Coordinates of C-alpha atoms and ligand atoms in Angstrom, one line a residue:
M1 CA 1.6 -0.6 20.5
K2 CA -0.8 2.5 21.4
V3 CA -0.6 5.5 19.1
S4 CA 0.5 8.6 21.4
F5 CA -0.5 12.2 21.0
D6 CA 2.8 13.3 19.8
Q7 CA 2.6 10.4 16.9
Y8 CA -0.9 12.0 16.0
K9 CA 0.7 15.2 16.0
E10 CA 3.4 14.2 14.0
L11 CA 1.2 12.8 11.3
Y12 CA -0.5 16.1 10.8
T13 CA 2.6 18.3 11.1
Q14 CA 3.9 16.0 8.0
Y15 CA 0.9 15.7 5.7
I16 CA -1.5 18.5 6.8
S17 CA 1.1 21.3 7.5
P18 CA 2.0 21.7 3.8
Q19 CA -1.5 22.2 2.7
R20 CA -1.8 25.0 5.6
A21 CA -3.9 27.4 3.3
K22 CA -6.3 24.9 2.2
V23 CA -6.9 23.6 5.9
I24 CA -7.5 27.4 7.0
F25 CA -10.1 28.1 4.3
L26 CA -12.0 24.7 5.1
L27 CA -11.8 26.0 9.0
I28 CA -13.2 29.3 7.9
L29 CA -16.0 27.7 5.5
L30 CA -16.9 25.3 8.6
L31 CA -17.2 28.4 11.0
S32 CA -19.4 30.2 8.4
G33 CA -21.6 27.2 8.2
I34 CA -22.0 26.7 12.0
S35 CA -22.6 30.6 11.9
L36 CA -25.5 30.1 9.5
Q37 CA -27.0 27.3 11.3
L38 CA -27.2 29.2 14.5
I39 CA -28.6 32.3 12.8
S40 CA -31.3 30.8 10.7
P41 CA -33.6 29.7 13.7
Q42 CA -33.4 33.5 14.7
I43 CA -34.9 34.4 11.4
L44 CA -37.7 31.9 11.8
R45 CA -38.5 33.2 15.1
H46 CA -39.0 36.6 14.0
Y47 CA -41.1 35.3 11.2
I48 CA -43.4 33.5 13.6
D49 CA -43.5 36.2 16.2
A50 CA -44.1 38.9 13.3
A51 CA -47.1 36.5 11.8
G52 CA -49.0 37.1 15.0
T53 CA -48.5 41.0 14.5
S54 CA -50.6 43.3 12.2
G55 CA -48.5 45.2 9.7
G56 CA -45.9 42.4 9.9
L57 CA -45.9 41.4 6.1
E58 CA -43.0 43.3 5.2
I59 CA -40.9 41.5 8.1
L60 CA -42.3 38.3 6.7
K61 CA -41.2 38.9 3.2
V62 CA -37.9 39.8 4.1
A63 CA -37.4 36.9 6.8
A64 CA -38.5 34.4 4.3
L65 CA -36.4 35.8 1.6
L66 CA -33.4 35.9 4.2
Y67 CA -33.8 32.3 5.4
I68 CA -34.1 31.3 1.7
G69 CA -31.1 33.0 0.8
L70 CA -29.1 31.6 4.1
T71 CA -30.1 28.1 3.1
I72 CA -28.6 28.6 -0.4
V73 CA -25.4 30.0 1.0
N74 CA -25.4 27.0 3.4
Q75 CA -25.6 24.4 0.7
I76 CA -22.7 26.3 -1.3
I77 CA -20.7 26.4 2.0
Q78 CA -21.1 22.5 2.0
I79 CA -20.3 21.9 -1.5
F80 CA -17.0 23.8 -1.1
E81 CA -16.2 22.0 2.4
T82 CA -16.6 18.7 0.9
Y83 CA -14.2 19.8 -2.3
I84 CA -11.6 21.0 -0.1
G85 CA -11.9 18.5 2.7
E86 CA -11.6 15.4 0.0
S87 CA -8.6 17.4 -1.7
V88 CA -6.9 17.7 1.5
A89 CA -7.6 13.9 2.4
W90 CA -6.4 12.6 -1.1
T91 CA -3.4 15.0 -1.1
A92 CA -2.2 13.6 2.4
T93 CA -3.1 9.9 1.9
N94 CA -1.6 10.0 -1.5
A95 CA 1.7 11.4 0.1
L96 CA 1.4 8.5 2.9
R97 CA 1.0 5.7 0.1
Q98 CA 4.1 7.2 -1.6
V99 CA 6.2 7.0 1.5
L100 CA 4.8 3.6 2.4
T101 CA 5.6 2.1 -1.1
L102 CA 9.1 3.6 -1.4
H103 CA 9.7 2.3 2.3
C104 CA 8.5 -1.2 1.1
L105 CA 10.4 -1.0 -1.9
K106 CA 13.6 -0.6 0.2
L107 CA 12.7 -3.6 2.5
D108 CA 15.1 -6.8 2.4
T109 CA 13.7 -9.6 -0.1
S110 CA 12.9 -11.7 2.9
F111 CA 10.3 -9.2 4.0
H112 CA 8.9 -9.2 0.4
Q113 CA 9.0 -13.2 0.7
Q114 CA 7.0 -13.4 4.0
H115 CA 4.3 -11.0 2.9
S116 CA 1.8 -11.6 0.2
S117 CA 0.9 -9.1 -2.3
G118 CA -2.7 -9.0 -1.2
E119 CA -1.4 -7.9 2.3
M120 CA 1.0 -5.4 0.8
I121 CA -2.0 -3.7 -1.0
E122 CA -4.3 -3.8 2.1
R123 CA -1.5 -2.3 4.1
I124 CA -0.6 0.6 1.5
D125 CA -4.0 1.3 0.3
G126 CA -6.7 -0.2 2.9
D127 CA -5.1 1.2 6.1
V128 CA -4.2 4.8 4.2
T129 CA -7.7 5.2 3.2
N130 CA -8.9 4.6 6.8
L131 CA -7.0 7.8 7.4
A132 CA -8.5 9.9 4.6
N133 CA -11.3 11.4 7.2
F134 CA -8.8 11.6 9.9
F135 CA -6.5 13.8 8.0
S136 CA -9.2 16.1 6.2
R137 CA -11.9 16.4 8.6
F138 CA -11.5 15.0 12.3
V139 CA -10.1 17.6 14.0
I140 CA -12.1 20.1 12.3
Q141 CA -15.5 18.3 12.4
V142 CA -15.1 17.4 16.1
L143 CA -14.2 21.0 17.1
G144 CA -16.7 22.7 14.6
N145 CA -19.7 20.4 15.9
I146 CA -18.4 20.9 19.9
L147 CA -18.5 24.8 18.8
L148 CA -22.1 24.3 17.1
I149 CA -23.3 22.6 20.5
F150 CA -21.7 25.5 22.6
G151 CA -23.6 28.0 20.2
V152 CA -26.8 26.4 20.5
V153 CA -26.3 26.1 24.5
F154 CA -25.0 29.6 24.6
I155 CA -27.8 31.5 22.7
L156 CA -30.5 29.3 24.6
I157 CA -29.2 30.3 28.0
I158 CA -29.2 34.0 26.8
E159 CA -33.0 33.3 26.0
N160 CA -34.0 31.4 29.0
I161 CA -31.1 30.1 31.6
W162 CA -33.6 27.0 32.6
V163 CA -33.8 26.1 28.9
G164 CA -30.2 26.6 28.1
L165 CA -29.1 24.3 31.0
C166 CA -31.6 21.6 30.0
F167 CA -30.4 21.7 26.7
A168 CA -26.5 21.4 28.1
V169 CA -27.9 18.3 30.3
F170 CA -29.7 16.6 27.1
T171 CA -26.5 16.9 25.2
V172 CA -24.3 15.5 27.4
L173 CA -26.7 12.3 28.1
A174 CA -27.2 12.0 24.4
L175 CA -23.5 12.1 23.6
F176 CA -22.8 9.6 26.1
T177 CA -25.7 7.0 25.1
L178 CA -24.7 7.0 21.4
N179 CA -21.0 6.5 21.9
R180 CA -21.9 3.7 24.2
I181 CA -24.2 2.1 21.4
R182 CA -21.5 2.8 18.8
E183 CA -19.1 1.1 21.2
Y184 CA -21.5 -1.7 21.3
A185 CA -21.2 -2.1 17.3
T186 CA -17.4 -1.4 16.6
P187 CA -15.8 -4.9 17.6
F188 CA -18.1 -6.4 15.0
W189 CA -16.9 -4.3 12.2
V190 CA -13.4 -5.4 13.0
I191 CA -14.4 -8.9 12.9
A192 CA -16.5 -8.5 9.7
R193 CA -13.7 -6.7 8.0
Q194 CA -10.9 -9.4 9.1
A195 CA -13.7 -11.8 7.5
S196 CA -13.5 -9.6 4.1
A197 CA -9.9 -9.7 4.2
K198 CA -9.6 -13.2 4.3
F199 CA -12.3 -13.6 1.5
F200 CA -10.4 -11.4 -0.9
G201 CA -7.2 -13.1 0.1
F202 CA -8.6 -16.4 -0.4
L203 CA -10.2 -15.0 -4.2
G204 CA -6.8 -13.1 -5.2
E205 CA -4.6 -16.5 -4.3
R206 CA -6.8 -18.8 -6.2
L207 CA -7.4 -16.5 -9.1
T208 CA -3.5 -16.5 -9.5
A209 CA -3.3 -20.2 -9.7
V210 CA -5.9 -21.0 -12.2
E211 CA -3.9 -23.3 -14.0
E212 CA -2.7 -25.3 -11.1
I213 CA -6.3 -25.3 -9.9
R214 CA -7.7 -26.7 -13.1
T215 CA -4.9 -29.2 -14.1
N216 CA -5.0 -30.6 -10.5
Q217 CA -8.9 -31.0 -10.8
A218 CA -9.2 -28.7 -7.5
T219 CA -12.3 -26.7 -9.0
S220 CA -14.8 -28.1 -6.6
Y221 CA -12.4 -27.9 -3.6
V222 CA -11.9 -24.2 -4.6
M223 CA -15.9 -23.7 -4.9
R224 CA -16.7 -25.2 -1.7
K225 CA -13.8 -23.1 0.1
L226 CA -15.1 -20.0 -1.5
H227 CA -18.8 -20.8 -0.3
E228 CA -17.2 -21.2 3.1
N229 CA -15.7 -17.9 3.1
M230 CA -18.9 -16.1 1.5
S231 CA -21.0 -17.6 4.4
N232 CA -18.5 -16.5 7.0
L233 CA -18.3 -12.9 5.3
L234 CA -22.3 -13.0 5.3
I235 CA -22.6 -13.7 9.0
K236 CA -20.1 -11.5 10.1
E237 CA -21.1 -8.5 8.0
R238 CA -24.7 -9.2 8.9
K239 CA -24.1 -9.4 12.8
A240 CA -22.2 -5.8 12.2
Y241 CA -24.8 -4.2 10.3
V242 CA -27.6 -5.3 12.5
R243 CA -25.9 -3.8 15.5
A244 CA -24.9 -0.8 13.6
R245 CA -28.3 -0.2 12.7
A246 CA -29.2 0.0 16.5
L247 CA -27.7 3.4 16.4
W248 CA -30.3 4.5 14.1
P249 CA -33.4 4.0 16.4
A250 CA -31.6 4.9 19.5
T251 CA -30.7 8.2 17.9
I252 CA -34.3 8.7 16.9
L253 CA -35.5 7.7 20.7
V254 CA -33.0 10.1 22.2
F255 CA -34.5 12.9 20.2
A256 CA -37.8 11.7 20.8
V257 CA -37.0 12.4 24.5
G258 CA -35.4 15.9 23.4
Y259 CA -38.4 17.4 21.7
A260 CA -40.6 15.9 24.7
L261 CA -38.3 17.9 27.0
V262 CA -38.9 20.7 24.8
F263 CA -42.5 20.7 24.5
I264 CA -43.0 20.2 28.0
L265 CA -40.7 22.9 29.3
G266 CA -41.7 25.3 26.2
S267 CA -45.5 24.9 26.9
Y268 CA -44.8 25.4 30.7
L269 CA -42.8 28.8 29.8
M270 CA -45.1 30.0 27.3
T271 CA -48.6 29.6 29.4
N272 CA -46.6 31.3 32.1
E273 CA -45.7 33.9 29.4
L274 CA -42.2 33.5 30.0
I275 CA -41.3 33.2 26.2
S276 CA -42.9 33.7 23.0
M277 CA -44.5 31.3 20.2
G278 CA -41.4 32.3 18.1
T279 CA -39.0 31.3 21.1
L280 CA -40.6 27.8 21.6
F281 CA -40.2 27.4 17.8
L282 CA -36.5 28.3 18.3
M283 CA -36.1 25.7 20.9
F284 CA -37.7 23.1 18.6
Y285 CA -35.5 24.1 15.8
Y286 CA -32.5 24.2 17.9
M287 CA -33.1 20.7 19.1
D288 CA -33.3 19.7 15.8
I289 CA -30.0 21.4 14.9
L290 CA -28.4 19.4 17.7
R291 CA -29.0 15.9 16.1
A292 CA -26.3 16.6 13.4
P293 CA -23.4 17.5 15.7
L294 CA -24.4 15.0 18.1
E295 CA -24.5 12.3 15.5
N296 CA -21.3 13.8 13.7
I297 CA -19.3 13.4 17.0
T298 CA -20.4 10.0 17.2
L299 CA -19.5 9.1 13.6
Q300 CA -16.2 10.9 14.0
M301 CA -15.2 8.8 17.2
E302 CA -16.0 5.8 15.5
D303 CA -13.7 6.7 12.5
F304 CA -11.2 7.8 14.9
Q305 CA -10.8 4.4 16.3
K306 CA -10.7 2.8 12.9
A307 CA -7.8 5.5 12.0
S308 CA -6.0 4.6 15.4
A309 CA -6.2 1.0 14.4
S310 CA -4.6 1.6 10.8
I311 CA -1.6 4.3 12.1
Q312 CA -0.7 1.2 14.3
R313 CA -0.2 -0.8 11.5
I314 CA 1.2 1.8 9.2
Q315 CA 3.6 2.4 12.2
E316 CA 4.3 -1.4 12.7
L317 CA 5.4 -1.3 9.0
M318 CA 7.5 1.7 9.1
S319 CA 9.2 0.2 12.2
M320 CA 10.5 -2.6 10.1
K321 CA 14.0 -1.5 8.7
T322 CA 16.5 -2.9 6.3
N323 CA 19.6 -3.5 7.8
I324 CA 21.2 -2.3 4.2
E325 CA 22.7 1.3 5.1
E326 CA 23.8 3.5 2.2
E327 CA 27.3 5.0 1.8
N328 CA 28.5 6.9 -1.0
K329 CA 32.4 6.3 -0.9
A330 CA 33.0 4.7 -4.5
T331 CA 31.5 4.7 -7.7
L332 CA 31.7 1.5 -10.2
S333 CA 33.6 2.2 -13.3
E334 CA 32.0 1.3 -16.6
E335 CA 34.3 -1.7 -17.1
A336 CA 33.7 -5.7 -16.4
L337 CA 33.7 -5.7 -12.8
A338 CA 35.7 -8.2 -10.5
V339 CA 33.7 -10.2 -7.9
E340 CA 35.5 -11.2 -4.5
F341 CA 33.8 -12.9 -1.4
N342 CA 35.7 -12.8 1.6
N343 CA 34.8 -15.0 4.4
V344 CA 31.1 -14.3 3.4
T345 CA 28.4 -15.8 5.8
F346 CA 24.6 -15.2 5.9
S347 CA 21.6 -16.4 7.2
Y348 CA 17.8 -15.4 6.7
D349 CA 16.7 -15.8 10.4
K350 CA 19.8 -16.2 12.6
N351 CA 19.2 -20.0 13.4
S352 CA 20.1 -21.6 10.3
S353 CA 23.0 -20.5 8.5
I354 CA 22.7 -20.3 4.5
L355 CA 26.1 -19.3 3.6
N356 CA 29.0 -20.2 5.4
N357 CA 32.5 -18.5 5.2
L358 CA 32.6 -18.2 1.3
S359 CA 35.6 -17.0 -0.3
F360 CA 36.3 -16.6 -4.1
T361 CA 37.7 -14.3 -6.5
L362 CA 36.1 -14.1 -10.2
E363 CA 38.2 -11.8 -12.4
A364 CA 36.8 -9.1 -14.3
G365 CA 35.5 -10.4 -17.7
K366 CA 35.2 -14.1 -16.8
T367 CA 32.0 -16.4 -16.6
L368 CA 31.4 -18.4 -13.5
G369 CA 28.9 -21.1 -13.6
L370 CA 27.0 -21.9 -10.3
L371 CA 25.8 -25.3 -9.4
G372 CA 24.3 -26.9 -6.7
R373 CA 21.2 -28.6 -5.5
T374 CA 18.0 -26.7 -4.8
G375 CA 18.1 -25.1 -1.4
S376 CA 22.2 -24.8 -1.6
G377 CA 22.1 -21.0 -1.7
K378 CA 22.7 -19.8 -5.2
T379 CA 19.8 -17.3 -5.3
T380 CA 21.1 -16.2 -1.8
I381 CA 24.3 -15.2 -3.4
T382 CA 22.8 -13.2 -6.3
R383 CA 20.5 -11.5 -3.6
L384 CA 24.1 -10.2 -1.9
L385 CA 25.5 -9.2 -5.1
L386 CA 22.5 -6.8 -5.7
R387 CA 22.3 -5.8 -2.2
L388 CA 18.8 -7.1 -1.9
Q389 CA 20.1 -8.9 1.4
E390 CA 23.1 -7.7 3.9
A391 CA 25.8 -10.3 4.4
G392 CA 26.0 -11.3 7.8
S393 CA 29.9 -11.1 8.1
G394 CA 32.7 -11.2 5.6
N395 CA 33.7 -8.6 2.8
L396 CA 32.1 -8.6 -0.6
Y397 CA 34.0 -6.5 -3.3
I398 CA 32.8 -5.6 -6.5
G399 CA 35.2 -4.1 -9.2
G400 CA 37.6 -3.8 -6.4
H401 CA 35.0 -1.8 -3.8
D402 CA 33.8 -3.3 -0.9
I403 CA 30.2 -3.2 -1.8
R404 CA 29.0 -1.1 1.3
H405 CA 30.9 1.7 0.0
I406 CA 29.1 1.7 -3.5
P407 CA 25.6 3.8 -3.4
L408 CA 22.8 1.5 -4.2
A409 CA 21.7 3.2 -7.7
D410 CA 25.0 3.1 -8.7
L411 CA 25.3 -0.7 -7.7
R412 CA 22.0 -1.6 -9.4
E413 CA 23.0 0.2 -12.3
H414 CA 26.2 -1.8 -13.1
V415 CA 25.0 -5.1 -11.8
S416 CA 22.0 -6.8 -13.5
I417 CA 19.9 -9.8 -13.0
V418 CA 17.8 -12.0 -15.4
T419 CA 16.0 -14.5 -13.3
Q420 CA 13.7 -17.2 -14.9
D421 CA 10.6 -15.3 -13.5
V422 CA 10.8 -12.4 -15.9
R423 CA 8.1 -10.2 -15.1
L424 CA 6.5 -8.0 -17.9
F425 CA 4.5 -4.9 -17.1
S426 CA 1.1 -3.6 -18.6
A427 CA 2.9 -0.6 -20.5
T428 CA 4.4 -0.2 -24.1
V429 CA 7.2 -2.5 -25.5
R430 CA 9.7 0.6 -25.1
D431 CA 8.5 1.1 -21.3
N432 CA 9.1 -2.9 -20.5
I433 CA 12.4 -3.0 -22.2
T434 CA 13.6 0.7 -20.9
M435 CA 12.0 0.1 -17.4
F436 CA 10.3 3.4 -17.9
D437 CA 13.5 5.5 -18.8
S438 CA 12.9 8.0 -21.4
S439 CA 16.3 8.9 -22.3
A440 CA 17.3 5.8 -24.3
S441 CA 16.7 6.5 -28.1
D442 CA 14.2 4.3 -30.2
E443 CA 16.8 3.3 -32.6
N444 CA 19.3 1.9 -30.2
I445 CA 16.1 -0.1 -28.5
V446 CA 15.1 -1.7 -31.8
K447 CA 19.0 -2.2 -32.8
T448 CA 19.1 -4.6 -29.5
L449 CA 15.9 -6.1 -30.3
E450 CA 17.3 -7.3 -33.4
E451 CA 20.7 -8.2 -32.1
I452 CA 19.0 -10.6 -29.8
G453 CA 16.9 -12.3 -32.1
L454 CA 13.5 -10.4 -31.4
G455 CA 13.7 -8.5 -34.7
D456 CA 10.8 -10.6 -36.3
W457 CA 8.6 -10.5 -33.4
F458 CA 9.1 -6.8 -33.5
K459 CA 8.1 -6.2 -36.9
G460 CA 4.9 -8.0 -36.2
L461 CA 4.1 -5.4 -33.6
P462 CA 1.2 -3.1 -34.8
E463 CA 2.8 0.0 -33.3
G464 CA 6.2 -0.8 -32.9
L465 CA 7.8 0.1 -29.5
Y466 CA 4.8 1.9 -28.4
T467 CA 2.6 -1.2 -28.7
E468 CA 0.9 -1.9 -25.3
I469 CA 1.6 -5.3 -23.9
S470 CA 0.7 -7.0 -20.6
P471 CA 2.2 -9.7 -18.5
T472 CA -0.6 -12.0 -20.0
Q473 CA -1.2 -10.6 -23.5
N474 CA 2.3 -10.2 -25.2
G475 CA 2.7 -12.6 -27.9
L476 CA 5.7 -13.9 -26.3
S477 CA 6.9 -17.4 -25.5
A478 CA 8.4 -17.8 -22.1
G479 CA 12.1 -18.0 -24.1
Q480 CA 11.2 -14.8 -26.0
V481 CA 10.4 -13.3 -22.7
Q482 CA 13.7 -14.2 -21.5
L483 CA 15.1 -12.4 -24.5
L484 CA 13.1 -9.1 -23.6
A485 CA 15.0 -9.4 -20.3
F486 CA 18.5 -9.5 -22.1
A487 CA 17.3 -6.5 -24.0
R488 CA 16.8 -4.8 -20.7
V489 CA 20.3 -5.5 -19.7
F490 CA 22.1 -4.8 -22.9
L491 CA 20.5 -1.3 -22.7
K492 CA 21.9 -1.0 -19.3
N493 CA 25.2 -2.2 -20.0
P494 CA 26.1 -3.3 -16.8
G495 CA 29.9 -4.6 -15.7
L496 CA 28.5 -7.5 -14.0
V497 CA 25.3 -10.0 -15.2
I498 CA 24.0 -12.4 -13.2
L499 CA 22.0 -14.7 -15.0
D500 CA 19.6 -17.7 -13.7
E501 CA 19.7 -19.6 -16.8
A502 CA 16.4 -20.7 -18.4
S503 CA 15.9 -24.4 -17.9
S504 CA 15.1 -26.9 -20.7
R505 CA 11.3 -25.7 -20.9
L506 CA 12.6 -23.7 -23.9
D507 CA 12.0 -25.3 -27.7
P508 CA 15.1 -25.8 -29.6
G509 CA 14.7 -22.9 -31.7
T510 CA 14.5 -20.3 -28.8
E511 CA 17.0 -22.2 -26.9
K512 CA 19.6 -21.1 -29.8
L513 CA 18.6 -17.7 -29.8
V514 CA 19.0 -17.6 -25.8
D515 CA 22.5 -19.3 -26.4
K516 CA 23.3 -16.6 -29.1
A517 CA 22.0 -13.9 -27.2
M518 CA 24.0 -15.0 -23.7
K519 CA 27.2 -15.2 -25.7
K520 CA 26.8 -11.3 -26.9
L521 CA 25.5 -10.6 -23.3
F522 CA 28.7 -12.2 -21.6
K523 CA 31.3 -10.4 -24.1
G524 CA 33.1 -7.7 -22.2
R525 CA 31.3 -8.5 -19.0
T526 CA 31.6 -10.3 -16.0
A527 CA 29.0 -13.0 -15.5
I528 CA 27.6 -15.2 -13.0
I529 CA 25.4 -18.1 -14.6
I530 CA 22.9 -20.5 -12.2
A531 CA 23.5 -23.2 -14.5
H532 CA 20.7 -25.5 -15.5
R533 CA 22.4 -27.3 -18.6
L534 CA 25.4 -29.1 -19.2
Q535 CA 26.0 -27.3 -22.4
T536 CA 26.5 -23.6 -20.3
V537 CA 28.8 -25.1 -18.1
Q538 CA 31.0 -26.2 -20.7
K539 CA 31.5 -22.5 -21.9
V540 CA 32.3 -21.0 -18.4
D541 CA 35.5 -19.8 -17.4
E542 CA 35.2 -21.3 -13.5
I543 CA 32.8 -23.6 -12.0
M544 CA 31.6 -23.2 -8.3
I545 CA 29.5 -25.8 -6.8
L546 CA 27.8 -25.3 -3.9
E547 CA 26.6 -27.6 -1.0
D548 CA 24.5 -26.4 2.0
G549 CA 26.2 -22.9 1.8
N550 CA 29.8 -24.4 1.5
I551 CA 31.9 -24.1 -1.7
V552 CA 32.7 -27.9 -2.5
E553 CA 34.6 -27.3 -5.8
Y554 CA 36.0 -24.5 -7.3
G555 CA 38.1 -24.4 -10.6
K556 CA 38.2 -24.3 -14.4
P557 CA 35.8 -27.0 -15.7
E558 CA 38.6 -28.6 -17.7
N559 CA 40.8 -29.2 -14.4
L560 CA 37.7 -30.3 -12.6
E561 CA 36.7 -32.6 -15.4
Q562 CA 40.1 -34.2 -15.6
D563 CA 39.8 -35.3 -11.7
Q564 CA 37.4 -38.4 -12.1
H565 CA 36.6 -38.0 -8.2
S566 CA 35.5 -34.3 -8.6
R567 CA 31.9 -33.6 -8.1
F568 CA 31.8 -32.0 -11.5
A569 CA 33.3 -34.9 -13.3
Q570 CA 30.4 -36.9 -11.2
L571 CA 27.8 -34.6 -12.1
K572 CA 28.5 -34.6 -16.0
R573 CA 28.6 -38.6 -15.8
A574 CA 25.5 -38.7 -14.1
G575 CA 23.7 -35.9 -16.3
L576 CA 23.6 -32.6 -14.7
K577 CA 19.7 -32.0 -15.0
E578 CA 19.2 -35.2 -12.8
V579 CA 21.8 -34.2 -10.1
I580 CA 20.9 -30.8 -9.6
A581 CA 17.1 -31.0 -9.9
Ligands
ATP1 N1 13.2 -15.3 2.5 C1 13.8 -16.2 3.2 N2 13.8 -16.6 4.5 C2 14.3 -17.8 4.9 N3 15.0 -18.6 4.4 C3 15.1 -18.3 3.2 C4 14.6 -17.3 2.3 N4 15.0 -17.5 1.3 C5 15.5 -18.7 0.7 N5 15.7 -19.3 2.2 C6 16.3 -20.6 2.5 O1 17.5 -20.7 2.3 C7 18.1 -21.4 1.7 C8 18.7 -21.0 0.4 O2 17.9 -20.7 -0.6 P1 18.0 -20.3 -2.2 O3 17.1 -19.6 -2.8 O4 19.5 -19.2 -2.1 O5 18.7 -21.8 -2.7 P2 18.9 -22.2 -4.0 O6 20.2 -22.7 -4.3 O7 18.8 -20.9 -5.1 O8 17.8 -22.9 -4.7 P3 16.9 -23.1 -5.9 O9 18.0 -23.8 -6.7 O10 15.8 -24.0 -5.7 O11 16.3 -21.7 -6.4 C9 17.2 -22.7 1.7 O12 16.9 -23.5 2.4 C10 16.1 -21.7 1.6 O13 14.8 -22.6 2.1

């Protein structure tokens, strides 16, 4: 996917146009800097020419002071230019990061399952960071440097046409040579960056699995792999650095040729009294000035290449669309919500069908126990109910409304899920419970914590609700973390609760607390529980058993149990845990 001119323009329009005033100021600073760079040598020329004449002391003093003054002003301009350039870059890249993050958050669950968090960080931050210079400086710098080169050549043509033409030819040849050398190094940088991404991916993945590595005695394997990755990175980076360094001696060589040209041409013109000593110095100085824009354009071209690669990746990400479309035709009530599946089918990849013509109705206020072997489609059903995935065909109704007619925010306000894998955030206890909603009252939160059995834990918190906790340091057991997730649901007060019931990992004390909290949670609400324990299934109103995406049994537990040939009765006889594990 090549990036077209229109796409570059679109990026500038979207992220730079809102900062027009800053960009104009940046342009003014740049033009002022260029003008000062062009004027300074003229002062020096007068200085040198005046030094050879009698009574030139006054001129010398003025020229010296003027030169120092201009140099200071130029430095101040550089500081402002850097500051504003950074500000433009950060504002634009932060806006792009926000757009990308929001876009990713809206994508289907399958997208997030296929892309690791490391990859997402690289895409949302790494690629966008590569655009910082492109946003803030690329156009201005390239334009500015071309202008500076033109300025130098123009002034020299006025001084002496042959000198000006020689400079013009030299500039074109130097630019061509430096760019060829840069192109020689660029592919090696791409390889080095890939090695770096691989290294960090490896490190990230292993660090998140420390326990598994230690308990399975895989430490030496990990260390060996780490060493391999580091060696690979070293080799690739060394190659890239050595080649990139070639640009430096090449620049020195190119400019040595340039200076030689100035001296040969200058001494010829001077000996023939066509130019003064000051003008010879002027030529020398302008050759020196040319170095910065030539190097700068070369570097900008390299950066542009990097930016283009990143833009391609960003566009690739943005082109991934969710097929979930929002409509605003219905709103859910605050009551318990009925659930109806009408011939619902679903597949993740169109090849294999995961749910086949599912049809069932769960009345408002009832509890459904969902059973099935691993991979039978239980979690997929919950994803459809929250519209994290869109059903392929058929209709799904919540609270009597077609799920496609309910705005996503309203749906997720009224349908809550508690999974076994509850995530806590590095934030206060309050934020972890309210999910950063500042409108919930502290009293209500504390009351909820007490109700669900976390009162004692709460009393031990040094700063109460404002105690900072983190995913790893929260002083909570697995069961208590589940209870905290229940607290989140209580505060939201949804009409439908989906629960991936905690398995037998819980200790008996916490299990009791969880059971009590569950009972409270289901009161006045519709609930779907992915059941892992026999005990839970006895308390539900309906049972559904899934097998390969098909409902093989649906009914009241007591009815199913009476039929000795039913799968439910068999499950109970065999002991639920073994059968569905
Ligand atoms: N993002 C995905 N892309 C492709 N296939 C998927 C994806 N997520 C799940 N599946 C497949 O869909 C099927 C049903 O998965 P699902 O997670 O719904 O089963 P489950 O009954 O909840 O299993 P478990 O009890 O192990 O959680 C499985 O075969 C699984 O491999």
